[in-house]
Amino acid sequence: MIRHQAVMMSSARLVYPNRPIGQKLFLPDHLSSFKLPHSKARHPMAPKIAIVTGAASGIGKHFAGVLVGSGDAYRLALADINEAGLRDVFVPGDRVRLHRLDVRSVQDWQALIDDTLQAFGRIDYLFNIAGGGRLGYLLDQPVENVDFVIDVNLKGPVIGMKLVAGIMAQQGGGHIVNVGSLAGLSPTPGNCLLYTSPSPRDGLLSRMPSSA
């Protein structure tokens, strides 16, 4: 069984410049009891294999830091388009792989998946956290910005979901968690492109269990 979950988070509550990497995240009340389920395909004590996108900054960096600091519980493939920033924060090793990932690129996704499988043998979790926006009012936005926001926040996660879900189906199960910004639910002036892009993705997620 492949499980999907959508989580909306505010970077203002989760990201603090002086918070050490690996320190516990401050979660909203309705997420404070959130726990990652065990995959039925493995012994519950076996390390879980997780891909985390957007791991070089913001919510993704802190979430990845928590998993890195969890001891032997996880084997991680951490990915971000900013590879230099990723390597400034995390050190690759036997438990952690670092990858440059442009979520818009099928080739980048496939390379990430192939390396994760070669290194760790399976994928238990995909955490789609990477995202981006272009500030400005709609009439002032060039068409290129529309393409960028839709491609990064909608098409990118869907490409990853499709490719990783295929692997999870073959191995008998897995978990996909899509993390979005609360800005997608609470429109603010100058943020029109960001809060339009999550809506189609959320619609897809609500139907994913029956359509995957």
PDB file of C-alpha atoms in Angstrom:
ATOM      1  CA  MET A   1       0.000   0.000   0.000  1.00  0.00           C
ATOM      2  CA  ILE A   2       1.230   3.488  -0.887  1.00  0.00           C
ATOM      3  CA  ARG A   3       0.140   6.145   1.595  1.00  0.00           C
ATOM      4  CA  HIS A   4      -0.096   9.825   0.744  1.00  0.00           C
ATOM      5  CA  GLN A   5      -0.303  12.718   3.163  1.00  0.00           C
ATOM      6  CA  ALA A   6      -0.439  16.465   2.635  1.00  0.00           C
ATOM      7  CA  VAL A   7       1.022  18.685   5.358  1.00  0.00           C
ATOM      8  CA  MET A   8       0.761  22.463   5.376  1.00  0.00           C
ATOM      9  CA  MET A   9       3.423  24.304   7.385  1.00  0.00           C
ATOM     10  CA  SER A  10       4.422  27.891   7.990  1.00  0.00           C
ATOM     11  CA  SER A  11       8.112  28.622   7.563  1.00  0.00           C
ATOM     12  CA  ALA A  12       7.692  31.522   9.974  1.00  0.00           C
ATOM     13  CA  ARG A  13       6.956  29.068  12.793  1.00  0.00           C
ATOM     14  CA  LEU A  14       9.391  26.366  11.760  1.00  0.00           C
ATOM     15  CA  VAL A  15      12.531  28.189  10.665  1.00  0.00           C
ATOM     16  CA  TYR A  16      14.685  30.180  13.074  1.00  0.00           C
ATOM     17  CA  PRO A  17      18.145  31.451  12.011  1.00  0.00           C
ATOM     18  CA  ASN A  18      19.745  30.493  15.342  1.00  0.00           C
ATOM     19  CA  ARG A  19      18.118  27.070  15.726  1.00  0.00           C
ATOM     20  CA  PRO A  20      20.789  24.312  15.575  1.00  0.00           C
ATOM     21  CA  ILE A  21      20.421  21.706  12.867  1.00  0.00           C
ATOM     22  CA  GLY A  22      18.819  18.594  14.320  1.00  0.00           C
ATOM     23  CA  GLN A  23      16.915  20.409  17.078  1.00  0.00           C
ATOM     24  CA  LYS A  24      13.262  19.413  17.417  1.00  0.00           C
ATOM     25  CA  LEU A  25      10.904  21.256  15.087  1.00  0.00           C
ATOM     26  CA  PHE A  26       8.191  23.470  16.534  1.00  0.00           C
ATOM     27  CA  LEU A  27       5.068  22.011  14.956  1.00  0.00           C
ATOM     28  CA  PRO A  28       1.548  23.439  14.897  1.00  0.00           C
ATOM     29  CA  ASP A  29      -0.779  21.834  17.456  1.00  0.00           C
ATOM     30  CA  HIS A  30      -2.577  19.654  14.920  1.00  0.00           C
ATOM     31  CA  LEU A  31       0.758  18.163  13.795  1.00  0.00           C
ATOM     32  CA  SER A  32       2.410  17.766  17.186  1.00  0.00           C
ATOM     33  CA  SER A  33       1.395  14.096  17.395  1.00  0.00           C
ATOM     34  CA  PHE A  34       2.378  13.321  13.784  1.00  0.00           C
ATOM     35  CA  LYS A  35       4.475  10.163  13.566  1.00  0.00           C
ATOM     36  CA  LEU A  36       5.902   8.372  10.572  1.00  0.00           C
ATOM     37  CA  PRO A  37       4.186   5.002  10.116  1.00  0.00           C
ATOM     38  CA  HIS A  38       6.231   1.849   9.822  1.00  0.00           C
ATOM     39  CA  SER A  39       6.372   0.210   6.428  1.00  0.00           C
ATOM     40  CA  LYS A  40       4.692  -3.194   6.483  1.00  0.00           C
ATOM     41  CA  ALA A  41       7.260  -4.462   3.995  1.00  0.00           C
ATOM     42  CA  ARG A  42      10.140  -4.309   6.491  1.00  0.00           C
ATOM     43  CA  HIS A  43      11.026  -5.250  10.017  1.00  0.00           C
ATOM     44  CA  PRO A  44       9.972  -2.295  12.216  1.00  0.00           C
ATOM     45  CA  MET A  45      13.489  -1.927  13.609  1.00  0.00           C
ATOM     46  CA  ALA A  46      15.171  -1.718  10.202  1.00  0.00           C
ATOM     47  CA  PRO A  47      16.408   1.745   9.137  1.00  0.00           C
ATOM     48  CA  LYS A  48      13.918   3.575   6.940  1.00  0.00           C
ATOM     49  CA  ILE A  49      15.013   4.944   3.577  1.00  0.00           C
ATOM     50  CA  ALA A  50      13.842   8.505   2.894  1.00  0.00           C
ATOM     51  CA  ILE A  51      14.210  11.054   0.116  1.00  0.00           C
ATOM     52  CA  VAL A  52      13.888  14.684   1.249  1.00  0.00           C
ATOM     53  CA  THR A  53      13.670  17.465  -1.351  1.00  0.00           C
ATOM     54  CA  GLY A  54      14.351  21.109  -0.626  1.00  0.00           C
ATOM     55  CA  ALA A  55      16.849  20.071   2.047  1.00  0.00           C
ATOM     56  CA  ALA A  56      19.273  22.988   1.656  1.00  0.00           C
ATOM     57  CA  SER A  57      17.114  25.670   3.254  1.00  0.00           C
ATOM     58  CA  GLY A  58      13.966  26.528   5.196  1.00  0.00           C
ATOM     59  CA  ILE A  59      11.563  23.827   6.305  1.00  0.00           C
ATOM     60  CA  GLY A  60      13.364  21.154   4.286  1.00  0.00           C
ATOM     61  CA  LYS A  61      16.730  21.869   5.923  1.00  0.00           C
ATOM     62  CA  HIS A  62      15.363  21.649   9.436  1.00  0.00           C
ATOM     63  CA  PHE A  63      13.285  18.566   8.696  1.00  0.00           C
ATOM     64  CA  ALA A  64      16.306  16.842   7.156  1.00  0.00           C
ATOM     65  CA  GLY A  65      18.384  17.885  10.153  1.00  0.00           C
ATOM     66  CA  VAL A  66      15.947  16.191  12.512  1.00  0.00           C
ATOM     67  CA  LEU A  67      16.183  12.958  10.519  1.00  0.00           C
ATOM     68  CA  VAL A  68      19.988  13.146  10.332  1.00  0.00           C
ATOM     69  CA  GLY A  69      20.056  13.603  14.101  1.00  0.00           C
ATOM     70  CA  SER A  70      17.831  10.583  14.739  1.00  0.00           C
ATOM     71  CA  GLY A  71      20.736   8.165  14.954  1.00  0.00           C
ATOM     72  CA  ASP A  72      20.495   4.968  12.969  1.00  0.00           C
ATOM     73  CA  ALA A  73      16.757   5.243  12.304  1.00  0.00           C
ATOM     74  CA  TYR A  74      17.091   6.526   8.726  1.00  0.00           C
ATOM     75  CA  ARG A  75      19.143   6.285   5.572  1.00  0.00           C
ATOM     76  CA  LEU A  76      18.713   9.567   3.727  1.00  0.00           C
ATOM     77  CA  ALA A  77      18.920  10.934   0.214  1.00  0.00           C
ATOM     78  CA  LEU A  78      18.877  14.715   0.643  1.00  0.00           C
ATOM     79  CA  ALA A  79      18.272  16.777  -2.471  1.00  0.00           C
ATOM     80  CA  ASP A  80      18.131  20.419  -3.497  1.00  0.00           C
ATOM     81  CA  ILE A  81      18.806  22.525  -6.579  1.00  0.00           C
ATOM     82  CA  ASN A  82      21.353  24.394  -4.440  1.00  0.00           C
ATOM     83  CA  GLU A  83      23.928  21.633  -4.111  1.00  0.00           C
ATOM     84  CA  ALA A  84      26.565  23.947  -2.625  1.00  0.00           C
ATOM     85  CA  GLY A  85      24.128  25.034   0.074  1.00  0.00           C
ATOM     86  CA  LEU A  86      23.242  21.415   0.744  1.00  0.00           C
ATOM     87  CA  ARG A  87      26.903  20.505   1.253  1.00  0.00           C
ATOM     88  CA  ASP A  88      27.401  23.499   3.537  1.00  0.00           C
ATOM     89  CA  VAL A  89      24.853  22.012   5.939  1.00  0.00           C
ATOM     90  CA  PHE A  90      25.163  18.231   5.625  1.00  0.00           C
ATOM     91  CA  VAL A  91      28.100  15.845   5.319  1.00  0.00           C
ATOM     92  CA  PRO A  92      27.685  12.857   2.985  1.00  0.00           C
ATOM     93  CA  GLY A  93      28.487   9.413   4.344  1.00  0.00           C
ATOM     94  CA  ASP A  94      27.229   5.872   4.705  1.00  0.00           C
ATOM     95  CA  ARG A  95      23.842   7.074   6.005  1.00  0.00           C
ATOM     96  CA  VAL A  96      23.451  10.277   3.989  1.00  0.00           C
ATOM     97  CA  ARG A  97      23.606  10.852   0.239  1.00  0.00           C
ATOM     98  CA  LEU A  98      23.531  14.371  -1.218  1.00  0.00           C
ATOM     99  CA  HIS A  99      22.113  15.202  -4.637  1.00  0.00           C
ATOM    100  CA  ARG A 100      21.494  18.179  -6.867  1.00  0.00           C
ATOM    101  CA  LEU A 101      17.836  18.039  -7.847  1.00  0.00           C
ATOM    102  CA  ASP A 102      15.880  20.372 -10.088  1.00  0.00           C
ATOM    103  CA  VAL A 103      12.387  19.024  -9.385  1.00  0.00           C
ATOM    104  CA  ARG A 104      11.324  20.091 -12.882  1.00  0.00           C
ATOM    105  CA  SER A 105      13.760  17.616 -14.428  1.00  0.00           C
ATOM    106  CA  VAL A 106      12.724  13.998 -15.007  1.00  0.00           C
ATOM    107  CA  GLN A 107      16.400  13.157 -15.527  1.00  0.00           C
ATOM    108  CA  ASP A 108      17.364  14.615 -12.145  1.00  0.00           C
ATOM    109  CA  TRP A 109      14.569  12.710 -10.416  1.00  0.00           C
ATOM    110  CA  GLN A 110      15.566   9.451 -12.094  1.00  0.00           C
ATOM    111  CA  ALA A 111      19.229   9.901 -11.161  1.00  0.00           C
ATOM    112  CA  LEU A 112      18.236  10.564  -7.529  1.00  0.00           C
ATOM    113  CA  ILE A 113      15.990   7.498  -7.421  1.00  0.00           C
ATOM    114  CA  ASP A 114      18.548   5.235  -9.114  1.00  0.00           C
ATOM    115  CA  ASP A 115      21.326   6.275  -6.728  1.00  0.00           C
ATOM    116  CA  THR A 116      19.080   5.844  -3.684  1.00  0.00           C
ATOM    117  CA  LEU A 117      18.134   2.334  -4.767  1.00  0.00           C
ATOM    118  CA  GLN A 118      21.733   1.437  -5.515  1.00  0.00           C
ATOM    119  CA  ALA A 119      22.931   2.744  -2.146  1.00  0.00           C
ATOM    120  CA  PHE A 120      20.070   1.623   0.113  1.00  0.00           C
ATOM    121  CA  GLY A 121      18.018  -0.942  -1.819  1.00  0.00           C
ATOM    122  CA  ARG A 122      14.542   0.618  -1.495  1.00  0.00           C
ATOM    123  CA  ILE A 123      12.583   3.846  -0.821  1.00  0.00           C
ATOM    124  CA  ASP A 124      10.257   3.934   2.187  1.00  0.00           C
ATOM    125  CA  TYR A 125       9.472   7.669   2.234  1.00  0.00           C
ATOM    126  CA  LEU A 126       9.374  10.564  -0.167  1.00  0.00           C
ATOM    127  CA  PHE A 127       9.116  13.985   1.471  1.00  0.00           C
ATOM    128  CA  ASN A 128       8.261  16.559  -1.212  1.00  0.00           C
ATOM    129  CA  ILE A 129       9.274  19.818   0.478  1.00  0.00           C
ATOM    130  CA  ALA A 130      11.024  21.766  -2.313  1.00  0.00           C
ATOM    131  CA  GLY A 131       9.093  24.800  -3.507  1.00  0.00           C
ATOM    132  CA  GLY A 132       9.474  28.350  -4.674  1.00  0.00           C
ATOM    133  CA  GLY A 133       7.684  31.565  -5.470  1.00  0.00           C
ATOM    134  CA  ARG A 134       8.020  34.833  -7.340  1.00  0.00           C
ATOM    135  CA  LEU A 135       6.785  37.860  -5.429  1.00  0.00           C
ATOM    136  CA  GLY A 136       4.815  40.500  -7.286  1.00  0.00           C
ATOM    137  CA  TYR A 137       1.342  41.459  -8.396  1.00  0.00           C
ATOM    138  CA  LEU A 138      -0.159  39.447 -11.240  1.00  0.00           C
ATOM    139  CA  LEU A 139      -0.159  42.288 -13.781  1.00  0.00           C
ATOM    140  CA  ASP A 140       3.532  42.858 -13.089  1.00  0.00           C
ATOM    141  CA  GLN A 141       4.575  39.213 -13.409  1.00  0.00           C
ATOM    142  CA  PRO A 142       6.281  38.020 -16.605  1.00  0.00           C
ATOM    143  CA  VAL A 143       4.927  34.803 -18.076  1.00  0.00           C
ATOM    144  CA  GLU A 144       8.231  33.103 -17.242  1.00  0.00           C
ATOM    145  CA  ASN A 145       7.430  33.474 -13.537  1.00  0.00           C
ATOM    146  CA  VAL A 146       4.093  31.717 -14.030  1.00  0.00           C
ATOM    147  CA  ASP A 147       5.899  28.806 -15.666  1.00  0.00           C
ATOM    148  CA  PHE A 148       8.500  28.676 -12.897  1.00  0.00           C
ATOM    149  CA  VAL A 149       6.025  28.580  -9.990  1.00  0.00           C
ATOM    150  CA  ILE A 150       3.709  26.016 -11.599  1.00  0.00           C
ATOM    151  CA  ASP A 151       6.631  23.828 -12.698  1.00  0.00           C
ATOM    152  CA  VAL A 152       8.359  23.862  -9.290  1.00  0.00           C
ATOM    153  CA  ASN A 153       5.334  23.678  -6.982  1.00  0.00           C
ATOM    154  CA  LEU A 154       3.026  21.451  -9.026  1.00  0.00           C
ATOM    155  CA  LYS A 155       4.722  19.579 -11.852  1.00  0.00           C
ATOM    156  CA  GLY A 156       7.910  18.857  -9.873  1.00  0.00           C
ATOM    157  CA  PRO A 157       6.224  17.081  -6.947  1.00  0.00           C
ATOM    158  CA  VAL A 158       3.893  15.190  -9.287  1.00  0.00           C
ATOM    159  CA  ILE A 159       6.845  13.923 -11.355  1.00  0.00           C
ATOM    160  CA  GLY A 160       8.537  12.728  -8.178  1.00  0.00           C
ATOM    161  CA  MET A 161       5.350  11.105  -6.906  1.00  0.00           C
ATOM    162  CA  LYS A 162       4.845   9.215 -10.155  1.00  0.00           C
ATOM    163  CA  LEU A 163       8.392   7.882 -10.355  1.00  0.00           C
ATOM    164  CA  VAL A 164       8.764   7.007  -6.670  1.00  0.00           C
ATOM    165  CA  ALA A 165       5.265   5.521  -6.401  1.00  0.00           C
ATOM    166  CA  GLY A 166       6.199   3.092  -9.163  1.00  0.00           C
ATOM    167  CA  ILE A 167       9.119   1.850  -7.064  1.00  0.00           C
ATOM    168  CA  MET A 168       6.960   1.647  -3.933  1.00  0.00           C
ATOM    169  CA  ALA A 169       4.336  -0.381  -5.769  1.00  0.00           C
ATOM    170  CA  GLN A 170       6.993  -2.883  -6.827  1.00  0.00           C
ATOM    171  CA  GLN A 171       8.399  -3.233  -3.315  1.00  0.00           C
ATOM    172  CA  GLY A 172       4.963  -3.588  -1.693  1.00  0.00           C
ATOM    173  CA  GLY A 173       4.479  -0.239   0.039  1.00  0.00           C
ATOM    174  CA  GLY A 174       5.745   3.193   0.939  1.00  0.00           C
ATOM    175  CA  HIS A 175       4.763   6.661   2.116  1.00  0.00           C
ATOM    176  CA  ILE A 176       4.641   9.977   0.254  1.00  0.00           C
ATOM    177  CA  VAL A 177       4.325  13.200   2.253  1.00  0.00           C
ATOM    178  CA  ASN A 178       3.823  16.502   0.404  1.00  0.00           C
ATOM    179  CA  VAL A 179       4.636  19.587   2.456  1.00  0.00           C
ATOM    180  CA  GLY A 180       3.247  22.933   1.364  1.00  0.00           C
ATOM    181  CA  SER A 181       3.340  26.464   2.703  1.00  0.00           C
ATOM    182  CA  LEU A 182       0.429  27.985   4.579  1.00  0.00           C
ATOM    183  CA  ALA A 183       0.827  30.844   2.107  1.00  0.00           C
ATOM    184  CA  GLY A 184      -1.097  28.616  -0.280  1.00  0.00           C
ATOM    185  CA  LEU A 185      -4.119  28.785   2.014  1.00  0.00           C
ATOM    186  CA  SER A 186      -3.828  32.382   3.208  1.00  0.00           C
ATOM    187  CA  PRO A 187      -3.445  34.802   0.276  1.00  0.00           C
ATOM    188  CA  THR A 188      -1.272  37.844   0.896  1.00  0.00           C
ATOM    189  CA  PRO A 189      -0.641  40.876  -1.357  1.00  0.00           C
ATOM    190  CA  GLY A 190       2.042  40.227  -3.947  1.00  0.00           C
ATOM    191  CA  ASN A 191       1.944  36.459  -3.462  1.00  0.00           C
ATOM    192  CA  CYS A 192      -0.623  35.541  -6.095  1.00  0.00           C
ATOM    193  CA  LEU A 193       1.460  32.955  -7.964  1.00  0.00           C
ATOM    194  CA  LEU A 194       2.458  31.057  -4.826  1.00  0.00           C
ATOM    195  CA  TYR A 195      -1.070  30.600  -3.535  1.00  0.00           C
ATOM    196  CA  THR A 196      -2.438  29.480  -6.895  1.00  0.00           C
ATOM    197  CA  SER A 197       0.054  26.631  -7.439  1.00  0.00           C
ATOM    198  CA  PRO A 198      -0.825  24.329  -4.484  1.00  0.00           C
ATOM    199  CA  SER A 199      -4.540  24.104  -5.354  1.00  0.00           C
ATOM    200  CA  PRO A 200      -4.285  21.645  -8.279  1.00  0.00           C
ATOM    201  CA  ARG A 201      -1.737  19.565  -6.358  1.00  0.00           C
ATOM    202  CA  ASP A 202      -4.026  19.353  -3.336  1.00  0.00           C
ATOM    203  CA  GLY A 203      -6.844  18.235  -5.624  1.00  0.00           C
ATOM    204  CA  LEU A 204      -4.645  15.503  -7.055  1.00  0.00           C
ATOM    205  CA  LEU A 205      -3.617  14.370  -3.565  1.00  0.00           C
ATOM    206  CA  SER A 206      -7.198  14.095  -2.390  1.00  0.00           C
ATOM    207  CA  ARG A 207      -7.860  11.634  -5.210  1.00  0.00           C
ATOM    208  CA  MET A 208      -4.503   9.857  -5.217  1.00  0.00           C
ATOM    209  CA  PRO A 209      -5.438   6.821  -3.081  1.00  0.00           C
ATOM    210  CA  SER A 210      -8.137   5.851  -5.571  1.00  0.00           C
ATOM    211  CA  SER A 211      -6.266   6.815  -8.736  1.00  0.00           C
ATOM    212  CA  ALA A 212      -2.680   5.645  -8.066  1.00  0.00           C
TER     213      ALA A 212
END
